[in-house]
Every structure is written in C-alpha cells, then in structure tokens.
Amino acid sequence: MSDTLVLGSYRLESRLIVGTGKYPSMAAMQAAHEASGAEMVTVAIRRINLDDASGKSMLDYIDRSRMTILPNTAGCYTADEAVLTAQLARELLETNLIKLEVIGDPQTLYPDATETIAAARRLVADGFTVLPYIGDDPVACSRLEDAGCVAVMPLAAPIGSGLGVCNPYSIAIIKERAKVPVIVDAGVGTASDAAIAMELGVDGLLMNTGIAAARDPVRMARAMQYAVKAGREAFLAGRMSKRLYANASSPMQDLIAAPER
C-alpha cells in the first residue's frame, strides 16, 4: 500500500526533508543528501550566491533530477520581507513552493505568529504553495490551515538546538486537529528524536543542523532516513498499552509442576 507524503500537487515517497546550511563543504552536503534518501531540500534564498568566484552556486550541488527545491524565507522578520523574498524565489527558481519563515526574536529564532499568518494569507492569494514554520501552537497552526497553507510545520525545539521534541503533547494536539500534513521542523538532534516525532503521528520531518553538524554528516543522514521510516512504521503499527505492573509474555496455563514431597 502506498504511504506517500502529499504536499499540494507534490507527492513524496520520503517523509524526510533536508536543508543546505552548516555543512563542512558542498561535497559533504551532496553526499549527505544522497544518504538521506530525501526527495525535497530547502534552500535559503538569501544565502544563494550567484556571483561565486568558482562559477558555481549552491544550486549546482543539488541533484535537481531527484530532489525538489523548497525555497525558504529564512532571515525575514516581517510579512513584507517574507512576501518579497518568496517572489524573488519564484523568479529565480520558477516554483510556487515556499517554506515561510518570519522570525520574531533573533536569540531564540522563534517565529512571529502574527506576521507569519499575515504573510501566509498574502502568499496563498498570490498562488504560492505555502509551508509555514511556526511554534508548537495548535491555535496558530489552525489559523495557518484556514489561510490555505498545504501543511503546517511546528517546531520540535528552537532552530539548531538539537533538543528533540520538547512538547510532545502540543505536537500531538496539532496532529489530531490538522486536516493538512504536519511536518515537524527544527530541533531534531539525533535519530531517536526523529523516531519519537514520527511515532507521534506527524507526517514528516524537516531538519538541517542535526545532520550537517554531526561528526559524520553522511552517516547521520542515513540514520535519520532509517529513523523516520522506523517511527512511521511504529506509528502505523500502533504501540502496545503501557502497564504499571509486569505481564508475563508466556501463557500461565499448563505449567510444569514440581513433584510434591
């Protein structure tokens, strides 16, 4: 049975979306992307240097025959900045896909929900397929869904923190209420974090630093691929109920009795 991630008109077999920042080299980034099995990669439009002395930009190191580029508005602090950056991305990459980021605080990099919702409404009206980064706030996620976003992307923890899923109860509520895919974005530090997030039932994960800042990014990318698949399989399988006391695995009937003395 097919178990694909559907984002607007895009269908992905992999539920892992990866990033492009903080890698030790472009070669390492390429190898990690390959090992991750991801089919979508997010790129910060403000980081693309089209005047690189080597004659290459970051886009030249992404296998666009296999991976869909998801441009993002990282570095934007207002709805106006985000809308302008999305429009530049559309011109540059000829795509209506956009990962919407509107940051409200430079230290925590928490998103500004008010500005994010305002930008989402304008971008949807302009024909964009919008995937918004947002806090683990069920109300904000609901507003973004009402605005026409094709997914909501609540954070697991602050960007680049590697703290894992800090508030699993909010993520579970968001998933329970959402009628669009829920993709956990930011804060996943290692494979067990990814598996825990997927076991909550979310539809996908977006991560960058957890892979790029690992001692061996390629090996971590492979681990994340396995963890996302394992977490998804465990969610679909349904975990056993937790018990306070032991419950013997073997039947208690017809046990061999010791002879009476």
mmCIF file of C-alpha atoms in Angstrom:
data_model
loop_
_atom_site.group_PDB
_atom_site.id
_atom_site.type_symbol
_atom_site.label_atom_id
_atom_site.label_comp_id
_atom_site.label_asym_id
_atom_site.label_seq_id
_atom_site.Cartn_x
_atom_site.Cartn_y
_atom_site.Cartn_z
ATOM 1 C CA MET A 1 0.000 0.000 0.000
ATOM 2 C CA SER A 2 1.334 3.436 -0.918
ATOM 3 C CA ASP A 3 2.216 5.699 2.004
ATOM 4 C CA THR A 4 3.236 8.920 0.346
ATOM 5 C CA LEU A 5 3.517 12.426 1.743
ATOM 6 C CA VAL A 6 1.247 14.748 -0.272
ATOM 7 C CA LEU A 7 2.026 18.491 -0.214
ATOM 8 C CA GLY A 8 -0.315 20.257 -2.607
ATOM 9 C CA SER A 9 0.494 18.831 -6.042
ATOM 10 C CA TYR A 10 3.727 17.198 -4.808
ATOM 11 C CA ARG A 11 3.893 13.531 -3.804
ATOM 12 C CA LEU A 12 6.958 12.305 -1.905
ATOM 13 C CA GLU A 13 7.929 8.756 -1.020
ATOM 14 C CA SER A 14 10.392 10.031 1.597
ATOM 15 C CA ARG A 15 8.990 11.813 4.656
ATOM 16 C CA LEU A 16 12.340 13.443 5.387
ATOM 17 C CA ILE A 17 13.089 16.957 4.099
ATOM 18 C CA VAL A 18 16.661 18.180 4.460
ATOM 19 C CA GLY A 19 18.473 21.510 4.425
ATOM 20 C CA THR A 20 21.632 23.017 2.973
ATOM 21 C CA GLY A 21 23.274 25.046 5.737
ATOM 22 C CA LYS A 22 26.275 24.468 8.042
ATOM 23 C CA TYR A 23 27.881 21.598 6.092
ATOM 24 C CA PRO A 24 31.687 21.482 6.154
ATOM 25 C CA SER A 25 31.709 21.504 2.351
ATOM 26 C CA MET A 26 29.394 21.312 -0.622
ATOM 27 C CA ALA A 27 30.722 17.810 -1.314
ATOM 28 C CA ALA A 28 29.710 16.743 2.192
ATOM 29 C CA MET A 29 26.275 18.265 1.644
ATOM 30 C CA GLN A 30 25.848 16.366 -1.610
ATOM 31 C CA ALA A 31 26.844 13.063 -0.023
ATOM 32 C CA ALA A 32 24.545 13.609 2.962
ATOM 33 C CA HIS A 33 21.612 14.437 0.711
ATOM 34 C CA GLU A 34 22.201 11.205 -1.169
ATOM 35 C CA ALA A 35 22.441 9.167 2.042
ATOM 36 C CA SER A 36 19.268 10.723 3.491
ATOM 37 C CA GLY A 37 17.025 9.405 0.736
ATOM 38 C CA ALA A 38 15.166 12.737 0.879
ATOM 39 C CA GLU A 39 13.334 13.999 -2.184
ATOM 40 C CA MET A 40 12.924 17.618 -1.090
ATOM 41 C CA VAL A 41 15.591 20.075 0.040
ATOM 42 C CA THR A 42 15.066 23.539 1.466
ATOM 43 C CA VAL A 43 17.279 26.440 0.408
ATOM 44 C CA ALA A 44 17.533 29.877 2.000
ATOM 45 C CA ILE A 45 17.048 32.321 -0.853
ATOM 46 C CA ARG A 46 19.110 34.936 0.966
ATOM 47 C CA ARG A 47 22.088 32.522 1.110
ATOM 48 C CA ILE A 48 22.316 31.789 -2.596
ATOM 49 C CA ASN A 49 25.401 33.477 -4.005
ATOM 50 C CA LEU A 50 25.087 33.753 -7.755
ATOM 51 C CA ASP A 51 28.428 35.557 -8.040
ATOM 52 C CA ASP A 52 30.638 32.839 -6.533
ATOM 53 C CA ALA A 53 34.237 33.028 -7.764
ATOM 54 C CA SER A 54 34.149 29.321 -8.657
ATOM 55 C CA GLY A 55 31.324 29.985 -11.069
ATOM 56 C CA LYS A 56 29.052 27.675 -9.095
ATOM 57 C CA SER A 57 26.232 28.398 -6.672
ATOM 58 C CA MET A 58 24.745 26.117 -4.027
ATOM 59 C CA LEU A 59 22.089 25.105 -6.541
ATOM 60 C CA ASP A 60 24.782 23.406 -8.649
ATOM 61 C CA TYR A 61 25.403 20.962 -5.801
ATOM 62 C CA ILE A 62 21.779 19.807 -5.559
ATOM 63 C CA ASP A 63 20.626 16.895 -7.700
ATOM 64 C CA ARG A 64 17.528 18.561 -9.109
ATOM 65 C CA SER A 65 16.668 15.458 -11.140
ATOM 66 C CA ARG A 66 15.960 13.697 -7.835
ATOM 67 C CA MET A 67 15.204 16.456 -5.349
ATOM 68 C CA THR A 68 12.548 19.169 -5.360
ATOM 69 C CA ILE A 69 13.830 22.516 -4.138
ATOM 70 C CA LEU A 70 11.795 24.150 -1.373
ATOM 71 C CA PRO A 71 12.980 27.774 -1.154
ATOM 72 C CA ASN A 72 12.599 29.392 2.238
ATOM 73 C CA THR A 73 12.380 32.915 3.633
ATOM 74 C CA ALA A 74 14.935 32.444 6.421
ATOM 75 C CA GLY A 75 16.219 35.743 7.760
ATOM 76 C CA CYS A 76 12.918 37.599 7.330
ATOM 77 C CA TYR A 77 11.408 39.474 10.296
ATOM 78 C CA THR A 78 8.259 40.939 8.740
ATOM 79 C CA ALA A 79 5.479 39.743 6.452
ATOM 80 C CA ASP A 80 6.584 42.287 3.827
ATOM 81 C CA GLU A 81 10.149 40.879 3.789
ATOM 82 C CA ALA A 82 8.862 37.312 3.530
ATOM 83 C CA VAL A 83 6.489 38.074 0.667
ATOM 84 C CA LEU A 84 9.241 39.881 -1.261
ATOM 85 C CA THR A 85 11.687 37.002 -0.683
ATOM 86 C CA ALA A 86 9.091 34.473 -1.862
ATOM 87 C CA GLN A 87 8.513 36.476 -5.017
ATOM 88 C CA LEU A 88 12.283 36.565 -5.675
ATOM 89 C CA ALA A 89 12.400 32.789 -5.158
ATOM 90 C CA ARG A 90 9.643 32.295 -7.691
ATOM 91 C CA GLU A 91 11.528 34.368 -10.252
ATOM 92 C CA LEU A 92 14.844 32.630 -9.580
ATOM 93 C CA LEU A 93 13.697 29.016 -9.279
ATOM 94 C CA GLU A 94 10.445 29.039 -11.248
ATOM 95 C CA THR A 95 8.484 27.433 -8.421
ATOM 96 C CA ASN A 96 5.459 28.407 -6.361
ATOM 97 C CA LEU A 97 6.676 26.315 -3.437
ATOM 98 C CA ILE A 98 7.761 28.331 -0.415
ATOM 99 C CA LYS A 99 8.716 27.482 3.142
ATOM 100 C CA LEU A 100 7.562 30.524 5.046
ATOM 101 C CA GLU A 101 9.733 31.712 7.932
ATOM 102 C CA VAL A 102 9.091 35.001 9.721
ATOM 103 C CA ILE A 103 11.257 35.238 12.818
ATOM 104 C CA GLY A 104 10.133 37.239 15.839
ATOM 105 C CA ASP A 105 13.203 37.051 18.057
ATOM 106 C CA PRO A 106 16.881 36.913 16.981
ATOM 107 C CA GLN A 107 18.086 34.955 20.033
ATOM 108 C CA THR A 108 15.554 32.118 20.113
ATOM 109 C CA LEU A 109 14.607 32.327 16.418
ATOM 110 C CA TYR A 110 11.039 31.668 17.464
ATOM 111 C CA PRO A 111 8.587 32.535 14.695
ATOM 112 C CA ASP A 112 6.333 35.591 14.816
ATOM 113 C CA ALA A 113 2.870 34.024 14.544
ATOM 114 C CA THR A 114 1.058 37.261 13.665
ATOM 115 C CA GLU A 115 3.442 38.164 10.836
ATOM 116 C CA THR A 116 3.592 34.538 9.625
ATOM 117 C CA ILE A 117 -0.201 34.286 9.335
ATOM 118 C CA ALA A 118 -0.382 37.659 7.562
ATOM 119 C CA ALA A 119 2.317 36.606 5.075
ATOM 120 C CA ALA A 120 0.676 33.222 4.517
ATOM 121 C CA ARG A 121 -2.631 34.826 3.535
ATOM 122 C CA ARG A 122 -0.917 37.097 1.005
ATOM 123 C CA LEU A 123 1.197 34.317 -0.485
ATOM 124 C CA VAL A 124 -1.705 31.873 -0.822
ATOM 125 C CA ALA A 125 -3.740 34.613 -2.551
ATOM 126 C CA ASP A 126 -0.768 35.094 -4.913
ATOM 127 C CA GLY A 127 -0.773 31.415 -5.915
ATOM 128 C CA PHE A 128 2.033 30.109 -3.715
ATOM 129 C CA THR A 129 2.084 26.623 -2.176
ATOM 130 C CA VAL A 130 2.913 27.628 1.386
ATOM 131 C CA LEU A 131 4.556 25.519 4.099
ATOM 132 C CA PRO A 132 4.877 27.721 7.207
ATOM 133 C CA TYR A 133 7.367 27.278 10.049
ATOM 134 C CA ILE A 134 5.538 28.027 13.299
ATOM 135 C CA GLY A 135 5.644 27.402 17.029
ATOM 136 C CA ASP A 136 4.081 24.320 18.601
ATOM 137 C CA ASP A 137 0.857 26.280 18.997
ATOM 138 C CA PRO A 138 -2.367 24.499 17.947
ATOM 139 C CA VAL A 139 -4.229 27.816 17.521
ATOM 140 C CA ALA A 140 -1.589 29.327 15.214
ATOM 141 C CA CYS A 141 -1.474 26.099 13.205
ATOM 142 C CA SER A 142 -5.256 26.209 12.828
ATOM 143 C CA ARG A 143 -5.092 29.817 11.587
ATOM 144 C CA LEU A 144 -2.456 28.877 9.007
ATOM 145 C CA GLU A 145 -4.536 25.951 7.801
ATOM 146 C CA ASP A 146 -7.546 28.287 7.467
ATOM 147 C CA ALA A 147 -5.329 30.658 5.448
ATOM 148 C CA GLY A 148 -4.849 27.917 2.848
ATOM 149 C CA CYS A 149 -1.401 26.518 3.686
ATOM 150 C CA VAL A 150 -0.849 22.983 2.360
ATOM 151 C CA ALA A 151 0.913 21.921 5.579
ATOM 152 C CA VAL A 152 1.874 23.281 8.980
ATOM 153 C CA MET A 153 5.411 22.984 10.338
ATOM 154 C CA PRO A 154 5.558 23.291 14.129
ATOM 155 C CA LEU A 155 8.985 23.336 15.739
ATOM 156 C CA ALA A 156 10.152 20.479 17.947
ATOM 157 C CA ALA A 157 12.602 22.836 19.664
ATOM 158 C CA PRO A 158 14.453 26.056 18.736
ATOM 159 C CA ILE A 159 16.276 26.013 15.400
ATOM 160 C CA GLY A 160 19.704 24.408 15.661
ATOM 161 C CA SER A 161 19.257 23.426 19.330
ATOM 162 C CA GLY A 162 19.159 19.657 18.902
ATOM 163 C CA LEU A 163 16.915 19.376 21.964
ATOM 164 C CA GLY A 164 14.451 16.969 20.358
ATOM 165 C CA VAL A 165 10.674 17.136 20.794
ATOM 166 C CA CYS A 166 10.269 19.415 23.833
ATOM 167 C CA ASN A 167 6.470 19.445 23.894
ATOM 168 C CA PRO A 168 5.086 16.182 22.511
ATOM 169 C CA TYR A 169 1.608 16.934 23.869
ATOM 170 C CA SER A 170 1.236 20.095 21.767
ATOM 171 C CA ILE A 171 2.544 18.295 18.686
ATOM 172 C CA ALA A 172 0.013 15.503 19.287
ATOM 173 C CA ILE A 173 -2.848 18.022 19.612
ATOM 174 C CA ILE A 174 -1.765 19.793 16.414
ATOM 175 C CA LYS A 175 -1.712 16.483 14.567
ATOM 176 C CA GLU A 176 -5.077 15.418 15.977
ATOM 177 C CA ARG A 177 -6.781 18.615 14.775
ATOM 178 C CA ALA A 178 -4.997 19.275 11.471
ATOM 179 C CA LYS A 179 -6.543 18.339 8.143
ATOM 180 C CA VAL A 180 -3.291 19.116 6.312
ATOM 181 C CA PRO A 181 0.056 17.340 6.783
ATOM 182 C CA VAL A 182 2.007 18.199 9.934
ATOM 183 C CA ILE A 183 5.773 18.383 9.420
ATOM 184 C CA VAL A 184 7.967 18.849 12.473
ATOM 185 C CA ASP A 185 10.584 21.473 11.656
ATOM 186 C CA ALA A 186 13.645 22.330 13.759
ATOM 187 C CA GLY A 187 15.179 20.948 16.951
ATOM 188 C CA VAL A 188 15.700 17.302 15.947
ATOM 189 C CA GLY A 189 19.234 16.394 17.034
ATOM 190 C CA THR A 190 19.634 12.688 16.511
ATOM 191 C CA ALA A 191 17.883 9.610 15.182
ATOM 192 C CA SER A 192 15.911 8.831 18.341
ATOM 193 C CA ASP A 193 14.451 12.375 18.263
ATOM 194 C CA ALA A 194 13.284 11.736 14.710
ATOM 195 C CA ALA A 195 11.719 8.400 15.600
ATOM 196 C CA ILE A 196 9.898 9.903 18.614
ATOM 197 C CA ALA A 197 8.461 12.695 16.468
ATOM 198 C CA MET A 198 7.258 10.263 13.828
ATOM 199 C CA GLU A 199 5.747 7.972 16.479
ATOM 200 C CA LEU A 200 3.534 10.919 17.472
ATOM 201 C CA GLY A 201 1.929 10.526 14.060
ATOM 202 C CA VAL A 202 3.306 13.571 12.273
ATOM 203 C CA ASP A 203 3.533 13.299 8.525
ATOM 204 C CA GLY A 204 7.151 14.287 8.040
ATOM 205 C CA LEU A 205 10.289 15.919 9.389
ATOM 206 C CA LEU A 206 12.435 18.774 8.160
ATOM 207 C CA MET A 207 15.946 19.000 9.571
ATOM 208 C CA ASN A 208 19.315 20.516 8.815
ATOM 209 C CA THR A 209 21.697 21.003 11.723
ATOM 210 C CA GLY A 210 21.084 17.542 13.179
ATOM 211 C CA ILE A 211 22.705 16.152 10.045
ATOM 212 C CA ALA A 212 25.081 18.935 8.988
ATOM 213 C CA ALA A 213 26.653 19.405 12.443
ATOM 214 C CA ALA A 214 27.126 15.687 13.132
ATOM 215 C CA ARG A 215 30.705 14.382 13.312
ATOM 216 C CA ASP A 216 29.874 12.266 10.248
ATOM 217 C CA PRO A 217 27.040 14.009 8.358
ATOM 218 C CA VAL A 218 26.671 11.219 5.800
ATOM 219 C CA ARG A 219 26.257 8.525 8.437
ATOM 220 C CA MET A 220 23.810 10.714 10.412
ATOM 221 C CA ALA A 221 21.807 11.392 7.241
ATOM 222 C CA ARG A 222 21.486 7.652 6.721
ATOM 223 C CA ALA A 223 20.475 7.211 10.373
ATOM 224 C CA MET A 224 17.795 9.885 10.007
ATOM 225 C CA GLN A 225 16.400 8.127 6.955
ATOM 226 C CA TYR A 226 16.075 4.890 8.919
ATOM 227 C CA ALA A 227 14.660 6.658 11.997
ATOM 228 C CA VAL A 228 11.944 8.445 10.040
ATOM 229 C CA LYS A 229 10.926 5.169 8.410
ATOM 230 C CA ALA A 230 11.035 3.281 11.717
ATOM 231 C CA GLY A 231 8.999 5.936 13.536
ATOM 232 C CA ARG A 232 6.408 5.983 10.786
ATOM 233 C CA GLU A 233 6.121 2.178 10.798
ATOM 234 C CA ALA A 234 5.780 2.129 14.593
ATOM 235 C CA PHE A 235 3.027 4.772 14.467
ATOM 236 C CA LEU A 236 1.104 2.862 11.812
ATOM 237 C CA ALA A 237 1.569 -0.410 13.708
ATOM 238 C CA GLY A 238 0.252 1.099 16.964
ATOM 239 C CA ARG A 239 2.197 0.698 20.189
ATOM 240 C CA MET A 240 1.095 -1.608 22.988
ATOM 241 C CA SER A 241 -0.619 -0.159 26.029
ATOM 242 C CA LYS A 242 1.653 0.831 28.890
ATOM 243 C CA ARG A 243 1.219 -1.096 32.167
ATOM 244 C CA LEU A 244 2.247 -0.312 35.715
ATOM 245 C CA TYR A 245 2.961 -3.948 36.578
ATOM 246 C CA ALA A 246 4.546 -6.887 34.802
ATOM 247 C CA ASN A 247 2.563 -9.087 32.465
ATOM 248 C CA ALA A 248 4.157 -12.432 31.621
ATOM 249 C CA SER A 249 4.866 -12.949 27.938
ATOM 250 C CA SER A 250 4.243 -16.708 28.132
ATOM 251 C CA PRO A 251 0.837 -18.299 28.999
ATOM 252 C CA MET A 252 0.441 -19.257 32.664
ATOM 253 C CA GLN A 253 -1.702 -22.337 31.942
ATOM 254 C CA ASP A 254 -0.374 -25.902 31.906
ATOM 255 C CA LEU A 255 2.914 -25.058 33.550
ATOM 256 C CA ILE A 256 5.118 -27.985 34.555
ATOM 257 C CA ALA A 257 4.628 -28.507 38.258
ATOM 258 C CA ALA A 258 7.374 -29.682 40.596
ATOM 259 C CA PRO A 259 6.606 -33.133 42.195
ATOM 260 C CA GLU A 260 5.133 -32.993 45.676
ATOM 261 C CA ARG A 261 7.468 -34.073 48.522
#
